[in-house]
Coordinates of C-alpha atoms in Angstrom, one line a residue:
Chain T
X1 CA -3.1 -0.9 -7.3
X2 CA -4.3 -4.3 -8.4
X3 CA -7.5 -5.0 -6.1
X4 CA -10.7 -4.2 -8.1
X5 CA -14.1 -5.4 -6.6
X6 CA -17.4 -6.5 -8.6
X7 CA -19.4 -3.7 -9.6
X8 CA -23.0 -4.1 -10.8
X9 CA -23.9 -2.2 -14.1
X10 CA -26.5 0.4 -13.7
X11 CA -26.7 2.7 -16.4
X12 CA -24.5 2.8 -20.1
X13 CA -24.8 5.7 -22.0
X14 CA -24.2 6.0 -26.1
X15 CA -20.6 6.7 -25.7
X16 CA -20.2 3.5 -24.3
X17 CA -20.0 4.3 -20.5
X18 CA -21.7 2.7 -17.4
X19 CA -22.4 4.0 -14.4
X20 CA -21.7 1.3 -12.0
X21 CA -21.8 0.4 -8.4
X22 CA -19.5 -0.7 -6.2
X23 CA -20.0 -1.4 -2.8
X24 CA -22.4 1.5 -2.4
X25 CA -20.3 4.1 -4.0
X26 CA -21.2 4.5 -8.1
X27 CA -18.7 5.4 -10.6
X28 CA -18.5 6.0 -14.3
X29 CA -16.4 3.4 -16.4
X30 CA -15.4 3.2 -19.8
X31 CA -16.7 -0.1 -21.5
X32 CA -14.3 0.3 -24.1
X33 CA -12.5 -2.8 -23.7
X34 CA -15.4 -5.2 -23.5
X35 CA -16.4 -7.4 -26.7
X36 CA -19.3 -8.5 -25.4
X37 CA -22.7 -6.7 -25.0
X38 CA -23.1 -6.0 -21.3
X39 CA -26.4 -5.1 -19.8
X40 CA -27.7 -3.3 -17.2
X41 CA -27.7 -5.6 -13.9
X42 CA -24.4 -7.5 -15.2
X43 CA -21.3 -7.3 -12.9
X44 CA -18.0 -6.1 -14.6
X45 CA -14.2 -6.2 -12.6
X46 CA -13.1 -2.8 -13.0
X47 CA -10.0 -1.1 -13.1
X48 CA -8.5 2.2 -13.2
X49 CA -11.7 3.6 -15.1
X50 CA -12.2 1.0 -17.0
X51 CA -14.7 -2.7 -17.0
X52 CA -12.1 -5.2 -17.5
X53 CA -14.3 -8.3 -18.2
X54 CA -17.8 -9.4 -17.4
X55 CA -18.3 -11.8 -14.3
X56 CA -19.5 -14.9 -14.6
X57 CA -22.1 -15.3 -11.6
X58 CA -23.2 -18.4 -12.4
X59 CA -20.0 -19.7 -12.0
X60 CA -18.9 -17.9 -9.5
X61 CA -22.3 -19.1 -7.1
X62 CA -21.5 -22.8 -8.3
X63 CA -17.7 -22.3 -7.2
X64 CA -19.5 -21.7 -3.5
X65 CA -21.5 -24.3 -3.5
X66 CA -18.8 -26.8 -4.4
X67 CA -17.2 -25.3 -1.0
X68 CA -20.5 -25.2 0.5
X69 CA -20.5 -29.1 0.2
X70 CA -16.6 -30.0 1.5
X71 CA -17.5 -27.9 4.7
X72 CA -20.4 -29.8 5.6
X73 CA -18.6 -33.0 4.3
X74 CA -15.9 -32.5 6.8
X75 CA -18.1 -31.6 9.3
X76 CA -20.1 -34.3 9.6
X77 CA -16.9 -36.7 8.3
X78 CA -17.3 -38.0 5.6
X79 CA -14.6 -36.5 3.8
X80 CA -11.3 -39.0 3.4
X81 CA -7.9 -39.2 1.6
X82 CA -9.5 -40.7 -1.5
X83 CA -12.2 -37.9 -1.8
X84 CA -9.9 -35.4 -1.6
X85 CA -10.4 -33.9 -5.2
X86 CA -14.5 -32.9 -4.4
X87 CA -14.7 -31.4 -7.5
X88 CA -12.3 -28.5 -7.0
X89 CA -9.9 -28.8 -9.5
X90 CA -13.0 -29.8 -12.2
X91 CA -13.9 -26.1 -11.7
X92 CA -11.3 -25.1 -13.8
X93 CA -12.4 -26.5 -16.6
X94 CA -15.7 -24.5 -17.1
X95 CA -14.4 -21.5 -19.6
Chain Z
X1 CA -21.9 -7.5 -3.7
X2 CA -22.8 -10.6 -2.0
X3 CA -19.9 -12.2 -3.5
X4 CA -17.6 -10.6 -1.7
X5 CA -18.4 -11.7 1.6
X6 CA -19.2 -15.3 0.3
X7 CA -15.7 -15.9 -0.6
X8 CA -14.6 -14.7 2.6
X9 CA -16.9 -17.0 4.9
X10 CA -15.1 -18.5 7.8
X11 CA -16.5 -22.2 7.5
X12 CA -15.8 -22.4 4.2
X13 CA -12.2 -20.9 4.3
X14 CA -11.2 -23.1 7.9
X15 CA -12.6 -26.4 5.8
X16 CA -10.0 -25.5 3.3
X17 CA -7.4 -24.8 6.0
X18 CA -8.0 -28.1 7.3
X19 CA -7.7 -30.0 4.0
X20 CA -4.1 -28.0 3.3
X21 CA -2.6 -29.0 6.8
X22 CA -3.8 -32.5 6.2
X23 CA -2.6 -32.9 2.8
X24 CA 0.5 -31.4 3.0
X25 CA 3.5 -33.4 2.9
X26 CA 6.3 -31.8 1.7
X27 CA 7.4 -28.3 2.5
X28 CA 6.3 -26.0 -0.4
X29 CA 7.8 -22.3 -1.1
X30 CA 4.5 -20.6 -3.0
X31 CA 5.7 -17.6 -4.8
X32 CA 2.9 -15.1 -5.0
X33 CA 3.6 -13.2 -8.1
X34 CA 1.0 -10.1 -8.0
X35 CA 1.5 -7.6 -4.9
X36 CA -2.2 -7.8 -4.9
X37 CA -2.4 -11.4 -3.7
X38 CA 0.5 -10.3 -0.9
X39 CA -1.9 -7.2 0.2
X40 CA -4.2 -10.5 0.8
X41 CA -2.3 -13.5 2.3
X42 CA -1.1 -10.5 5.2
X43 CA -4.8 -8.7 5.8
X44 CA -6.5 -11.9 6.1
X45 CA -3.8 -13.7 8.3
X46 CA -3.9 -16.7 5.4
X47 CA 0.3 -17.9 6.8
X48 CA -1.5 -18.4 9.5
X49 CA -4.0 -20.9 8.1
X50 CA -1.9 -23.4 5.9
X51 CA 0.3 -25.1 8.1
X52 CA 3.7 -25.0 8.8
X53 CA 5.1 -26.7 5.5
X54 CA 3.9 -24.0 3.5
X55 CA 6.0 -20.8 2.8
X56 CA 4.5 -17.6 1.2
X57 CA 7.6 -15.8 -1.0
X58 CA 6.3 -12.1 -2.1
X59 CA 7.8 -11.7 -5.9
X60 CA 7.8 -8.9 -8.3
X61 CA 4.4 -8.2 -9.2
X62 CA 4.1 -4.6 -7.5
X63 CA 4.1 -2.2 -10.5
X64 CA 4.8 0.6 -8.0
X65 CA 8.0 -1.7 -5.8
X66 CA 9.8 -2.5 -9.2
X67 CA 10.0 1.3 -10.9
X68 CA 13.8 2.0 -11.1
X69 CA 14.7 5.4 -9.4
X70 CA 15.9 6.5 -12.9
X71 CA 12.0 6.3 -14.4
X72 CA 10.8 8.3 -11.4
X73 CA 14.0 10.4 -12.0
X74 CA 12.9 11.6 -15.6
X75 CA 9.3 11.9 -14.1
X76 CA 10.5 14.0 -12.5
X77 CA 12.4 15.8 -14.5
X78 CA 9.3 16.3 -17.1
X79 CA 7.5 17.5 -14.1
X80 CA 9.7 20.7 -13.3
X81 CA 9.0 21.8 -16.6
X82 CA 6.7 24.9 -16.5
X83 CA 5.1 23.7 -19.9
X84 CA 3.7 20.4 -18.4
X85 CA 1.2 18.6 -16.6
X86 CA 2.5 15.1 -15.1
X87 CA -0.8 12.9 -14.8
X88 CA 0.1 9.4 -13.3
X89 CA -2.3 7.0 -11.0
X90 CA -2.0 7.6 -7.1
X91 CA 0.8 5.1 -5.9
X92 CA 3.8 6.8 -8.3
X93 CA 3.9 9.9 -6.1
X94 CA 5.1 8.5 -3.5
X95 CA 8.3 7.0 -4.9
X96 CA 11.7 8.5 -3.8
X97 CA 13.6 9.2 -6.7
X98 CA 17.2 10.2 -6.2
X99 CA 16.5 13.5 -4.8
X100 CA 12.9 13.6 -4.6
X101 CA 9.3 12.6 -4.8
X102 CA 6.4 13.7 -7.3
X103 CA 4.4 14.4 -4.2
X104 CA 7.0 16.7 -2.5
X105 CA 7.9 18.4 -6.2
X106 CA 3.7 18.8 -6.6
X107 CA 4.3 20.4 -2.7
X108 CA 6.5 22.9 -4.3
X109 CA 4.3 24.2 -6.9
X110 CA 4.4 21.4 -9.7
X111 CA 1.5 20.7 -11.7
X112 CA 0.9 17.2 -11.1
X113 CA -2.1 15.3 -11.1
X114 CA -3.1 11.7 -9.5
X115 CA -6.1 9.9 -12.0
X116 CA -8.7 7.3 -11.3
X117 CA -8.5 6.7 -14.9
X118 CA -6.1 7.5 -18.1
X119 CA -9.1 8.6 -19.6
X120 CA -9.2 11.6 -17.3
X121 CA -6.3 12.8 -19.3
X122 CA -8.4 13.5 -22.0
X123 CA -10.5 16.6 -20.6
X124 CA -6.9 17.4 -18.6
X125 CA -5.1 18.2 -22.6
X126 CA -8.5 20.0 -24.1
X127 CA -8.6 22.4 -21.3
X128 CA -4.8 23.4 -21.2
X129 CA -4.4 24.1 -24.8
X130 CA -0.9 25.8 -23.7
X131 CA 0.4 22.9 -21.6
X132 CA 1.7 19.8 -22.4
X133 CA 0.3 17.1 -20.9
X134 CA 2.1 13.8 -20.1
X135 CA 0.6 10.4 -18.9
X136 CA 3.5 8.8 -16.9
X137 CA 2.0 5.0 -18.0
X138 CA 2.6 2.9 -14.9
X139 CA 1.7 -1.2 -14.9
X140 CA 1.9 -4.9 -16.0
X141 CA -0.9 -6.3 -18.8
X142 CA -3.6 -5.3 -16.3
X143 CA -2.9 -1.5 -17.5
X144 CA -1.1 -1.5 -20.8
X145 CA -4.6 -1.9 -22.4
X146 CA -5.9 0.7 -20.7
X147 CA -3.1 3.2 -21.7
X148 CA -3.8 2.1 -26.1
X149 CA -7.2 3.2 -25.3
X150 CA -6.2 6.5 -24.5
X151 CA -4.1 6.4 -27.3
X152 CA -6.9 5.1 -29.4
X153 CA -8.7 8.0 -27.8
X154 CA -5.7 10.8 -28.6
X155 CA -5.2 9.6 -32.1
X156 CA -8.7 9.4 -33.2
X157 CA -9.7 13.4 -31.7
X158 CA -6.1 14.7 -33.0
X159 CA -5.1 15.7 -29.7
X160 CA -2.1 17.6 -30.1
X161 CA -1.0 18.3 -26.5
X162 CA -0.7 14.3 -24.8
X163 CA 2.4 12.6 -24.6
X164 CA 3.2 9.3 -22.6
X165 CA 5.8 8.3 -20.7
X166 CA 5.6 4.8 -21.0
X167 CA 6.6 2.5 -18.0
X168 CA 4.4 -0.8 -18.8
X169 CA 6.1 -4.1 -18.2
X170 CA 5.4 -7.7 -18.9
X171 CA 4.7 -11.3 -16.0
X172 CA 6.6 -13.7 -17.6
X173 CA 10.0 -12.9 -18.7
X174 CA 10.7 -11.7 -14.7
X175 CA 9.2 -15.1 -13.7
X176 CA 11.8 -16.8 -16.1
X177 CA 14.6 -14.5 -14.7
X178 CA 14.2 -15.2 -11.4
X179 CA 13.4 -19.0 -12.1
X180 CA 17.0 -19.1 -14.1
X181 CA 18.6 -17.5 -10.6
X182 CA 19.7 -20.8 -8.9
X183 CA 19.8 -19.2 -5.6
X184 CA 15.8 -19.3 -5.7
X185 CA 14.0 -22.1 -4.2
X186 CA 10.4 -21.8 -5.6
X187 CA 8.0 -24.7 -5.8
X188 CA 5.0 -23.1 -7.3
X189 CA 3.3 -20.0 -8.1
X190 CA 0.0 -18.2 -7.7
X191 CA -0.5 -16.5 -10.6
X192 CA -1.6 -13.0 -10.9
X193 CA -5.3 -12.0 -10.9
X194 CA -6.0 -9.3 -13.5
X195 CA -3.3 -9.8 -15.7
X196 CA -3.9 -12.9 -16.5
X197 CA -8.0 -11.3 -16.9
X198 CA -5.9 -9.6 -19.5
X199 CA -3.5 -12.0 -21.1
X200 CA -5.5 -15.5 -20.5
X201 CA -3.7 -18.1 -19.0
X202 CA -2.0 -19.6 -21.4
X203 CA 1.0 -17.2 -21.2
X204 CA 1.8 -19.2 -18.0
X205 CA 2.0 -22.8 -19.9
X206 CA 5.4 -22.7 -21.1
X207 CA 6.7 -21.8 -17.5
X208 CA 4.8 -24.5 -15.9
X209 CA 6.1 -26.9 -18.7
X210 CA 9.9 -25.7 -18.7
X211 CA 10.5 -25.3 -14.9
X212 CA 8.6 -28.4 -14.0
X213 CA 6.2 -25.8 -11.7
X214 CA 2.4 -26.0 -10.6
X215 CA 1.0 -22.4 -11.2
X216 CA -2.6 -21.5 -9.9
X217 CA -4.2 -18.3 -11.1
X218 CA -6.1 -17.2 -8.3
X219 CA -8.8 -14.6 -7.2
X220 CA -7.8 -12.1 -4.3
X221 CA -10.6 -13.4 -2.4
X222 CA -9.5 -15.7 1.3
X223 CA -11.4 -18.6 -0.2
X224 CA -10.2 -18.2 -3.7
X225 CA -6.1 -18.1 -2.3
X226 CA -6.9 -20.8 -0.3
X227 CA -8.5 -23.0 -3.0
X228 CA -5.3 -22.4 -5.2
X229 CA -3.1 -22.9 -2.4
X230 CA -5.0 -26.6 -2.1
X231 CA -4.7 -27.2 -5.7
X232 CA -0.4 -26.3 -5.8
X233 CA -0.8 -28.9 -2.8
X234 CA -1.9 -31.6 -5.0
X235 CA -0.1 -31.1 -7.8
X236 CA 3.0 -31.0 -5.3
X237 CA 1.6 -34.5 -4.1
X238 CA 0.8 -36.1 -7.7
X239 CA 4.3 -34.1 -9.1
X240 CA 2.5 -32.4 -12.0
X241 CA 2.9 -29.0 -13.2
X242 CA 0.0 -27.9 -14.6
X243 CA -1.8 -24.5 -14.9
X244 CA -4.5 -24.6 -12.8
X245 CA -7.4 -22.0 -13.8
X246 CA -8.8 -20.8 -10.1
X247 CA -10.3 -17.5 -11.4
X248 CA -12.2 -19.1 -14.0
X249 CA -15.1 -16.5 -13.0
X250 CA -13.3 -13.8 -15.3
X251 CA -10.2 -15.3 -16.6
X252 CA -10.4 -17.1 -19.8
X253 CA -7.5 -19.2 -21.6
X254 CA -7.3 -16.6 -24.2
X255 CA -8.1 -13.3 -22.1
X256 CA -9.3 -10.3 -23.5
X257 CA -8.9 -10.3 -26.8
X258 CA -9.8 -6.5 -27.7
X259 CA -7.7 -5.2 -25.4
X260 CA -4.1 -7.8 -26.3
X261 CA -5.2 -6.7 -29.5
X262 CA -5.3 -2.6 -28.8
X263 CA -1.9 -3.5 -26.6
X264 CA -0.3 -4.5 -29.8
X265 CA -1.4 -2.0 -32.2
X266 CA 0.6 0.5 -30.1
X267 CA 3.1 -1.1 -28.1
X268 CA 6.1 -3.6 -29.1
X269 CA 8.4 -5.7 -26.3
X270 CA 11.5 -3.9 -25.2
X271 CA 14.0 -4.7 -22.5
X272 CA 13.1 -3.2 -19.5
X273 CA 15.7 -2.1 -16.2
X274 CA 13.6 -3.3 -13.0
X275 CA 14.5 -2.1 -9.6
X276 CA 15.9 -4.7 -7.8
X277 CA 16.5 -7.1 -10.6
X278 CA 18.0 -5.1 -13.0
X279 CA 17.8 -5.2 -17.0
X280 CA 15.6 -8.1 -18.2
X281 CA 14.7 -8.9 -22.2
X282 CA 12.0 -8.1 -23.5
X283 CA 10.2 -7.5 -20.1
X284 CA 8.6 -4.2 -21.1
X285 CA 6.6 -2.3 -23.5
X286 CA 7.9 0.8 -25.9
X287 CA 5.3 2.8 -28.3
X288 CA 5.3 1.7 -31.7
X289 CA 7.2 3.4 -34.0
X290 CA 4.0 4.2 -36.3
X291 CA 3.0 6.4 -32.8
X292 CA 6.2 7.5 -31.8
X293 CA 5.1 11.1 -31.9
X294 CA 3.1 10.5 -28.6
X295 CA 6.6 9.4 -26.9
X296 CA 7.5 12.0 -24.4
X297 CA 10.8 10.2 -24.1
X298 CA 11.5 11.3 -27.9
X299 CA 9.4 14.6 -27.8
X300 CA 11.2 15.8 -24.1
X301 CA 14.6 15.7 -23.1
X302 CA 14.6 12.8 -20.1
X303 CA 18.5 12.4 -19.6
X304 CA 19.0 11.9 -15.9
X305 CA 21.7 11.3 -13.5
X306 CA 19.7 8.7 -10.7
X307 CA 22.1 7.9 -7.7
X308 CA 22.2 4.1 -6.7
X309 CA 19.8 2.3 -4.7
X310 CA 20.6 2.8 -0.7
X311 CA 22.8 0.7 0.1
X312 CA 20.8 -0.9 3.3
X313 CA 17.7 -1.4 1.4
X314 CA 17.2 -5.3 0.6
X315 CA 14.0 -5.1 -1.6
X316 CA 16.0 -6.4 -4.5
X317 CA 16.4 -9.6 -2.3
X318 CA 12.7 -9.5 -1.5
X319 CA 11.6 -9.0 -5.3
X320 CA 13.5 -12.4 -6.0
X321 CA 12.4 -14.2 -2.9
X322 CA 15.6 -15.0 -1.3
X323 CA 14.9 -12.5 1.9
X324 CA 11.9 -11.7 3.7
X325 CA 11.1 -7.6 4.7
X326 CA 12.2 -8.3 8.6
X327 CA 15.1 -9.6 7.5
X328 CA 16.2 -6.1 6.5
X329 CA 18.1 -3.8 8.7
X330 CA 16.0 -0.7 8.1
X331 CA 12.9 -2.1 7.9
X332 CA 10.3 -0.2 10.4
X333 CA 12.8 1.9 11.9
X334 CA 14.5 4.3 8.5
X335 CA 12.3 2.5 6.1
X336 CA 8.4 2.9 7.2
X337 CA 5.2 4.3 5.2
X338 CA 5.1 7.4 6.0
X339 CA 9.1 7.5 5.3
X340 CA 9.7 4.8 2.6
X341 CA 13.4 4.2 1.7
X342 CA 12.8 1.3 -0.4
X343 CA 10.0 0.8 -3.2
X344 CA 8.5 -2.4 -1.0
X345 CA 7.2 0.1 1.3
X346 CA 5.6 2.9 -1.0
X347 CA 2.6 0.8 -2.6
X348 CA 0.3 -1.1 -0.1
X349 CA 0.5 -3.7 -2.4
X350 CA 4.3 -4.0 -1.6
X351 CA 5.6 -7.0 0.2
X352 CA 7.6 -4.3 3.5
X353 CA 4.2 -1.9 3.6
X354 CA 1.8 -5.4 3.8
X355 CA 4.5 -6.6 6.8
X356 CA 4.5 -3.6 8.3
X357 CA 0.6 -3.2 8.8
X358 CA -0.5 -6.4 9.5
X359 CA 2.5 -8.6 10.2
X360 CA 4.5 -5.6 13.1
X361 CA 4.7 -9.0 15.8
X362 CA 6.9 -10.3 13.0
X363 CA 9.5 -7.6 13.8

């Protein structure tokens, strides 16, 4: 019951609902247990009815490239022992 | 979402692969807390991917796999009542209780109803007036919030007709019991998803400090298990035991504040009888006494008489990590999905139903 997907915001109405998308296939949500403002065109992580957070794109398309670059580092080999790090575990530290 | 299919690209999650089998040294049991990150590791084929020193351990984090049969027993029991409307979410009506099953009691004429979303319960109470209607509240952090709201929601319209059975449970004190069971060999944990959306990650420091253990929280994503399983690698390799935030796209230190906050108002720790583990401290949630007048266990008579767990069914041993599903007798031949004996094969989140879909060559 745990998997929940990105869903992009398309419509809240004034009882604090949103209408949001998910693969193709909309959905009303309650925003209820959001403290931030979400707009329209946000992505939310929903769960039984309900936006459980607000996604952090940004971060989440940085994350990527930060793999982006240790695939084509290994491929071409210049990835070693010593450069193991790449980054990774600095991602935590964003939030 | 293009997300999705960018943190499941092949080059990305074999260049990972590649850096776990070449870092790893030692051999490293990785318990995977949430049945979510099970469901995973087995559809993707991820054992397959980290090497041979790394072992996957499926633990207790399958609201569904750890509801003892008494729960579902005086679910039941509320359900045969003529003057009620059972609403739980899809999973629950599955479960075998001692003599039955929601699904097959909703087969014989029961009213009871499977939600997308607690809320749904709302319009359910106003238009049966002359029922009584009763959320049977299943779930770890990620659903407790959800449950205040419709509490919120019941208090604040004076809705006189909504009860809740109340079935919520809490990550760490299970953690720490199995952790204190010497018979476990666990070297590190992938943390839970959306509780820890919920509850931050903090509420994993003091484990990581106190059993000397590297926890990741990780995304359900290939690429985001993978990541995390590098990370445990590392740690495993410098011996630290930090908490290492992989999810850091919607998991926060702190979590969600409005909803730990709504959790509180109504709900106070209680110990809590888990199937397969049995009674642990403080490991579950009970309404507030302020709201105990939305209790269905106080308003209804819930006194049951469950029969023991079958006697062949190991998914106590799986919950704790000390067996794997093949290594029980009745897995895929009394014990399947369509006829579940155990709880680890009712939810598909469950460590026996994952095996059995995408793992049968394990047999």
């Amino acid at each position: 019951m745990c998997l929940s997907i990105p869903s992009k915001v398309l419509e809240i109405d004034e009882n604090n609902v949103a209408l949001v998308e998910t693969l193709g296939v909309t959905r009303r949500v309650s925003l209820d247990l959001i403290s931030d403002t979400v707009k329209v065109g946000e992505y939310v992580l929903i769960h039984v009815g309900y936006a459980m957070e607000k996604i952090d794109t940004k971060f989440a398309l940085e994350s990527l490239e930060i793999y982006k670059k240790i695939a084509e580092d290994m491929a071409s080999g210049e990835i070693d022992e010593d450069e193991g790090d790449m980054g990774l575990n600095a991602m935590s530290e964003r939030r | 979402m293009t997300l999705i299919n960018e943190f499941r690209d092949k080059d990305l999650i074999l260049a990972l692969s590649e850096l776990i089998k070449r870092e790893s040294v030692k051999h490293l049991n990785i318990m995977e807390i949430c049945g979510g990150h099970t469901h995973s590791i087995m559809k993707f084929g991820l054992s397959g991917l980290v090497g041979d020193k790394i072992n996957f351990i499926h633990g207790p984090g399958c609201p569904v796999c750890i509801m003892p049969k008494s729960r579902i027993d005086e679910a039941i029991k509320l359900a045969s009542r003529d003057d009620v409307i059972l609403c739980t979410l899809a999973d629950m009506l599955r479960v075998p209780g001692s003599n039955t099953s929601l699904q097959k009691l909703r087969g014989e004429g029961a009213d009871i109803r499977a939600l997308y979303s607690p809320l749904d319960c709302i319009k359910i109470a106003l238009e049966n007036l002359n029922k009584n209607i009763i959320f049977f509240a299943i779930g770890f952090e990620t659903t407790t919030p959800m449950t205040a709201s419709l509490m919120q929601k019941t208090v604040e319209l004076d809705i006189k007709n909504l009860f809740f059975h109340i079935n919520h449970v809490t990550v760490p004190a299970p953690v720490r019991a199995i952790m204190d069971d010497e018979s476990v060999k666990i070297d590190a944990f992938l943390g839970p998803s959306h509780v820890s959306v919920i509850t931050g990650y903090e509420i994993y420091e003091d484990i990581a400090k106190d059993y000397k253990r590297p926890i990741a929280v990780s995304g359900f994503e290939p690429l985001d298990i993978m990541d995390s399983v590098l990370n445990l690698v590392r740690q495993q390799n410098a011996g630290t035991h930090e908490v290492y935030n992989e999810y850091a796209r919607v998991v926060s230190r702190s979590g969600n504040l409005k909803a730990k906050e709504l959790i509180s108002r109504y709900f106070e720790p209680c110990d809590f009888n888990w199937r397969g583990l049995g009674v642990i401290k403080d490991s579950g949630m009970k309404i507030r006494q302020e709201f105990s007048y939305l209790d269905a266990r106080i308003k209804f008579d819930c006194e049951v008489n469950s029969k023991a767990e079958s006697k062949a069914c190991i998914c106590g041993e799986i919950l704790r990590g000390r067996a794997k599903p093949y290594d029980c007798k009745i897995f895929g031949k009394a014990c399947t999905p369509k006829n579940p004996i155990g709880s680890c094969m009712v939810s598909s989140e469950g460590a026996c139903a994952a095996y059995f879909k995408y793992a049968k060559e394990a047999i």
